[in-house]
Coordinates of C-alpha atoms in Angstrom, one line a residue:
M1 CA 97.6 77.2 -129.7
S2 CA 100.2 80.0 -131.0
E3 CA 98.4 81.1 -133.8
D4 CA 95.2 81.5 -131.5
F5 CA 97.3 83.4 -129.0
Y6 CA 98.7 86.0 -131.4
R7 CA 95.2 86.5 -133.2
G8 CA 93.5 86.9 -129.6
Q9 CA 95.5 89.9 -129.1
A10 CA 93.5 92.0 -131.6
G11 CA 92.5 95.1 -129.9
L12 CA 95.3 94.9 -127.2
P13 CA 98.3 97.2 -127.5
F14 CA 101.3 95.7 -129.3
S15 CA 103.9 94.5 -126.5
S16 CA 107.4 93.8 -127.0
A17 CA 110.1 92.5 -124.7
L18 CA 113.5 92.6 -124.0
R19 CA 114.6 89.6 -121.7
I20 CA 117.7 88.5 -119.9
Y21 CA 118.1 84.4 -119.7
E22 CA 120.7 83.5 -117.0
P23 CA 122.5 80.1 -116.3
L24 CA 120.6 78.3 -113.2
E25 CA 123.9 79.1 -110.9
A26 CA 123.2 82.9 -111.5
F27 CA 120.1 82.4 -109.0
P28 CA 119.9 82.1 -105.3
E29 CA 119.8 78.7 -104.4
R30 CA 116.2 78.7 -103.0
Q31 CA 115.0 79.9 -106.5
R32 CA 116.7 77.1 -108.7
E33 CA 114.2 74.4 -108.0
Q34 CA 111.3 76.4 -108.9
L35 CA 113.1 77.8 -112.2
E36 CA 114.0 74.0 -112.9
A37 CA 110.3 72.9 -112.3
G38 CA 109.0 75.7 -114.3
G39 CA 111.3 75.1 -117.0
T40 CA 110.5 71.3 -117.5
R41 CA 106.7 71.9 -117.5
P42 CA 105.2 70.5 -120.8
G43 CA 104.0 73.0 -123.3
S44 CA 105.8 75.1 -125.9
R45 CA 107.0 78.6 -125.6
A46 CA 103.6 79.8 -127.0
A47 CA 101.9 78.1 -124.2
V48 CA 103.7 80.3 -121.7
E49 CA 102.9 83.4 -123.5
H50 CA 99.1 82.2 -123.7
A51 CA 99.0 81.6 -120.0
E52 CA 100.6 85.0 -119.1
L53 CA 98.1 86.5 -121.4
L54 CA 95.2 84.8 -119.6
A55 CA 96.3 85.4 -116.4
S56 CA 96.5 89.2 -117.2
L57 CA 93.1 89.3 -118.4
G58 CA 91.7 87.6 -115.5
R59 CA 93.4 90.0 -113.2
V60 CA 91.4 92.8 -115.0
T61 CA 88.2 91.2 -114.6
R62 CA 88.8 89.8 -110.9
P63 CA 86.3 91.1 -108.2
G64 CA 87.4 93.0 -105.7
G65 CA 89.3 95.8 -107.5
D66 CA 93.0 94.1 -107.2
P67 CA 94.6 94.1 -110.7
F68 CA 97.9 92.9 -109.1
P69 CA 99.4 89.3 -109.7
T70 CA 99.5 87.5 -106.1
G71 CA 102.9 85.8 -106.8
R72 CA 101.7 82.3 -106.0
T73 CA 102.9 81.0 -109.3
D74 CA 105.4 82.4 -111.8
L75 CA 106.0 81.5 -115.5
V76 CA 109.7 80.6 -116.4
R77 CA 110.6 81.0 -120.2
V78 CA 113.7 78.7 -120.9
T79 CA 116.1 79.0 -124.0
R80 CA 118.8 76.4 -124.8
V81 CA 122.2 78.0 -126.1
P82 CA 123.4 75.6 -128.8
S83 CA 126.7 73.3 -128.0
E84 CA 129.8 74.2 -129.6
D85 CA 129.3 71.6 -132.2
G86 CA 126.2 73.4 -133.2
N87 CA 123.8 70.9 -131.8
P88 CA 120.8 72.6 -130.6
D89 CA 119.6 69.8 -128.3
A90 CA 122.9 69.2 -126.5
G91 CA 123.2 73.0 -125.5
R92 CA 123.0 74.6 -121.9
L93 CA 119.7 75.8 -120.5
L94 CA 119.1 79.3 -119.5
Y95 CA 116.2 80.8 -117.5
C96 CA 113.9 84.0 -117.7
P97 CA 111.6 84.3 -114.5
S98 CA 108.7 86.4 -115.4
Q99 CA 108.7 87.9 -112.2
L100 CA 105.4 89.7 -112.5
V101 CA 104.6 90.8 -109.0
I102 CA 108.0 92.9 -109.3
R103 CA 107.3 94.2 -112.6
A104 CA 103.8 95.1 -112.0
G105 CA 104.7 97.3 -109.0
L106 CA 107.1 99.0 -111.0
A107 CA 104.6 99.3 -114.1
A108 CA 102.1 100.9 -111.4
N109 CA 104.7 103.1 -110.0
A110 CA 105.3 104.5 -113.7
L111 CA 101.8 105.1 -114.3
M112 CA 101.2 106.8 -111.0
E113 CA 104.1 109.3 -111.8
G114 CA 102.9 109.9 -115.4
I115 CA 100.7 112.5 -117.0
H116 CA 97.6 109.9 -116.2
G117 CA 98.3 110.0 -112.7
S118 CA 95.1 111.1 -111.4
L119 CA 93.1 108.7 -113.5
A120 CA 95.6 105.9 -112.2
E121 CA 94.7 106.4 -108.8
L122 CA 91.0 105.9 -109.5
L123 CA 92.0 102.7 -111.5
I124 CA 94.2 101.3 -108.8
P125 CA 92.9 102.1 -105.3
V126 CA 95.5 102.9 -102.6
D127 CA 94.7 100.1 -100.4
Q128 CA 95.5 97.6 -103.5
R129 CA 98.7 99.5 -104.1
Q130 CA 99.7 99.1 -100.7
K131 CA 98.6 95.4 -100.6
H132 CA 100.9 94.9 -103.5
Q133 CA 103.7 96.5 -101.9
M134 CA 103.6 94.2 -99.4
R135 CA 103.9 91.3 -101.8
I136 CA 107.0 92.9 -103.1
D137 CA 108.6 93.4 -99.7
R138 CA 107.9 89.7 -99.1
I139 CA 109.8 88.8 -102.5
N140 CA 112.7 91.0 -101.9
A141 CA 113.2 89.7 -98.4
G142 CA 113.2 86.0 -99.6
H143 CA 115.5 86.5 -102.5
D144 CA 119.0 87.2 -102.8
S145 CA 118.7 88.8 -106.2
K146 CA 116.8 92.0 -107.0
R147 CA 117.5 92.0 -110.8
V148 CA 114.4 92.4 -113.2
H149 CA 115.1 90.1 -116.0
T150 CA 112.4 91.6 -118.3
R151 CA 111.8 95.1 -120.0
A152 CA 108.5 95.7 -121.7
S153 CA 107.4 98.1 -124.3
T154 CA 104.1 99.0 -126.0
W155 CA 103.4 100.4 -129.2
G156 CA 106.6 100.0 -130.6
I157 CA 110.5 98.8 -129.6
P158 CA 112.8 101.8 -128.0
F159 CA 115.3 102.5 -130.5
S160 CA 118.0 102.1 -128.1
W161 CA 117.1 98.4 -127.6
F162 CA 118.1 98.0 -131.5
S163 CA 121.7 99.1 -130.5
L164 CA 122.3 95.3 -128.8
F165 CA 121.7 93.6 -132.1
Q166 CA 122.7 93.0 -135.5
E167 CA 121.5 91.3 -138.8
S168 CA 123.7 88.0 -138.1
D169 CA 122.2 87.3 -134.7
R170 CA 120.4 84.2 -134.1
K171 CA 116.7 84.8 -134.8
D172 CA 113.4 82.8 -134.9
V173 CA 110.7 83.8 -137.2
V174 CA 107.0 82.4 -136.0
E175 CA 104.4 82.2 -138.6
G176 CA 101.2 80.9 -139.1
N177 CA 98.4 81.3 -141.6
G178 CA 100.5 83.7 -143.7
R179 CA 101.2 86.0 -141.0
I180 CA 104.5 86.6 -138.6
L181 CA 103.3 85.9 -135.5
T182 CA 106.6 87.3 -133.5
V183 CA 110.1 87.5 -134.2
R184 CA 113.0 86.6 -131.7
V185 CA 116.4 87.5 -131.7
W186 CA 119.2 86.5 -129.4
V187 CA 122.8 87.6 -128.7
P188 CA 125.1 86.7 -125.8
L189 CA 125.3 89.0 -123.1
T190 CA 128.7 89.9 -123.7
E191 CA 128.0 90.8 -127.5
A192 CA 125.3 93.0 -126.3
L193 CA 127.3 94.7 -123.7
E194 CA 130.2 95.6 -126.0
R195 CA 127.6 97.0 -128.6
A196 CA 125.9 99.0 -126.0
R197 CA 129.1 100.5 -124.7
F198 CA 130.1 101.4 -128.3
A199 CA 127.0 103.4 -128.8
V200 CA 127.3 105.0 -125.5
A201 CA 130.8 106.0 -126.1
N202 CA 130.1 107.4 -129.6
L203 CA 127.0 109.4 -128.7
A204 CA 128.7 110.8 -125.6
L205 CA 131.3 112.4 -127.9
A206 CA 128.9 113.1 -130.9
A207 CA 125.6 113.8 -129.4
P208 CA 125.7 114.2 -125.7
D209 CA 122.2 115.9 -125.5
L210 CA 120.2 113.1 -127.5
D211 CA 117.8 111.2 -125.5
M212 CA 118.6 108.3 -126.6
L213 CA 122.3 108.5 -124.8
D214 CA 120.3 108.4 -121.6
D215 CA 118.5 105.4 -122.6
L216 CA 121.5 103.5 -123.6
T217 CA 123.4 104.6 -120.3
Q218 CA 120.6 102.9 -118.3
L219 CA 120.5 100.0 -120.7
T220 CA 124.0 99.2 -120.2
E221 CA 123.7 99.5 -116.5
W222 CA 120.9 96.9 -116.6
L223 CA 123.0 94.5 -118.6
E224 CA 126.1 94.6 -116.1
Q225 CA 124.0 93.2 -113.5
F226 CA 123.6 89.9 -115.1
H227 CA 125.7 86.8 -115.2
V228 CA 128.5 86.8 -117.9
E229 CA 127.2 83.8 -119.7
S230 CA 123.9 85.3 -119.9
M231 CA 121.7 85.7 -123.4
V232 CA 119.7 88.8 -124.5
E233 CA 116.3 88.0 -126.0
L234 CA 114.5 90.8 -128.4
D235 CA 110.8 89.5 -128.6
Y236 CA 109.1 91.7 -131.3
G237 CA 105.3 90.1 -130.3
A238 CA 102.7 90.9 -132.7
V239 CA 104.3 94.2 -134.1
A240 CA 106.3 91.9 -135.8
D241 CA 103.7 91.2 -138.5
K242 CA 104.0 95.3 -139.3
V243 CA 107.4 95.6 -139.5
Y244 CA 109.5 92.5 -140.5
P245 CA 111.7 92.4 -142.4
D246 CA 113.2 94.8 -140.2
E247 CA 116.4 96.9 -140.7
S248 CA 116.0 99.0 -137.5
P249 CA 119.4 97.5 -136.0
L250 CA 121.3 98.5 -139.2
D251 CA 119.8 101.9 -139.2
V252 CA 120.6 102.4 -135.5
R253 CA 124.1 101.5 -135.8
L254 CA 124.5 103.5 -138.9
G255 CA 122.9 106.4 -137.5
I256 CA 125.3 106.5 -134.6
E257 CA 128.4 105.8 -136.9
C258 CA 127.4 108.8 -139.0
L259 CA 127.2 111.0 -135.7
A260 CA 130.6 109.9 -134.6
E261 CA 132.0 110.5 -138.3
G262 CA 130.0 114.0 -138.3
D263 CA 128.1 112.9 -141.2
M264 CA 124.8 114.6 -140.2
T265 CA 123.1 113.9 -143.7
G266 CA 123.7 110.1 -143.1
A267 CA 122.4 110.2 -139.5
A268 CA 119.5 112.1 -140.6
A269 CA 118.6 109.4 -143.5
A270 CA 119.0 106.6 -141.0
Y271 CA 116.4 108.4 -138.6
R272 CA 114.2 109.1 -141.5
R273 CA 114.0 105.3 -142.0
L274 CA 113.4 104.4 -138.4
A275 CA 110.8 107.0 -138.1
S276 CA 109.0 105.9 -141.5
R277 CA 108.9 102.6 -139.8
W278 CA 108.0 103.0 -136.2
I279 CA 105.9 106.4 -136.0
P280 CA 103.1 104.9 -137.6
I281 CA 102.9 102.2 -135.2
R282 CA 103.5 104.1 -131.9
Q283 CA 100.3 106.3 -133.5
L284 CA 98.1 103.6 -132.9
A285 CA 98.5 104.1 -129.3
R286 CA 96.3 107.4 -129.6
A287 CA 94.0 105.9 -132.5
S288 CA 90.0 105.3 -131.5

């Protein structure tokens, strides 16, 4: 199923995700039973991804003009932190709810506020947006936690995300039929926060006008919302086959270190490597 899932994305935008997996006690009590049930359903991680894709395609073709998820069900991704003795089967389970209703609302708002806002008004009727806002309000009223566990990006990965990861981090390269289907990289939240704060501190001194500083500041504030024993996952998605093996985390780190040391030549070289790798991917968004 995993190979069919990724091959089936041909023609769809490359989509990558940054996810936070939290221990069960980090969630409101009323949500824990739902998470445990979702995390114990039979099927692989690829089955969860496949179900999410099919659900999104189903909403696009749904009669009545409502493209939003209803919230009747929500998928749950689960990862296991290896135990201290290194046994992957004896570690602790961490959970990442999809939160499709809230994320769809945020995505619609971003679309409405963007340069294609007038087109978005035609694609997403006002009555459907209002109806979806009622779903969001019901969720916010029923849960103590307002944390959004997933950030998504299409046609490339934001450079700020790479500042959270290093080459030595645990990773899973998913392959099939001679292709890389996706790559997932994990790091403990505490380490990700330490790296993000290091990057913010150095950029604030060396390049305070850089857009990446704003991105990293927001990213740090987002990470600070979660349980200290959480894990951070970068899921490349189908773009992995275009860029992996990927040295972007190293290039971002070297670029920031060079800026901090006043080495503009080294910083420019790191940026050129990043640009040569990712600009062709981003240009696909405008390809016909």
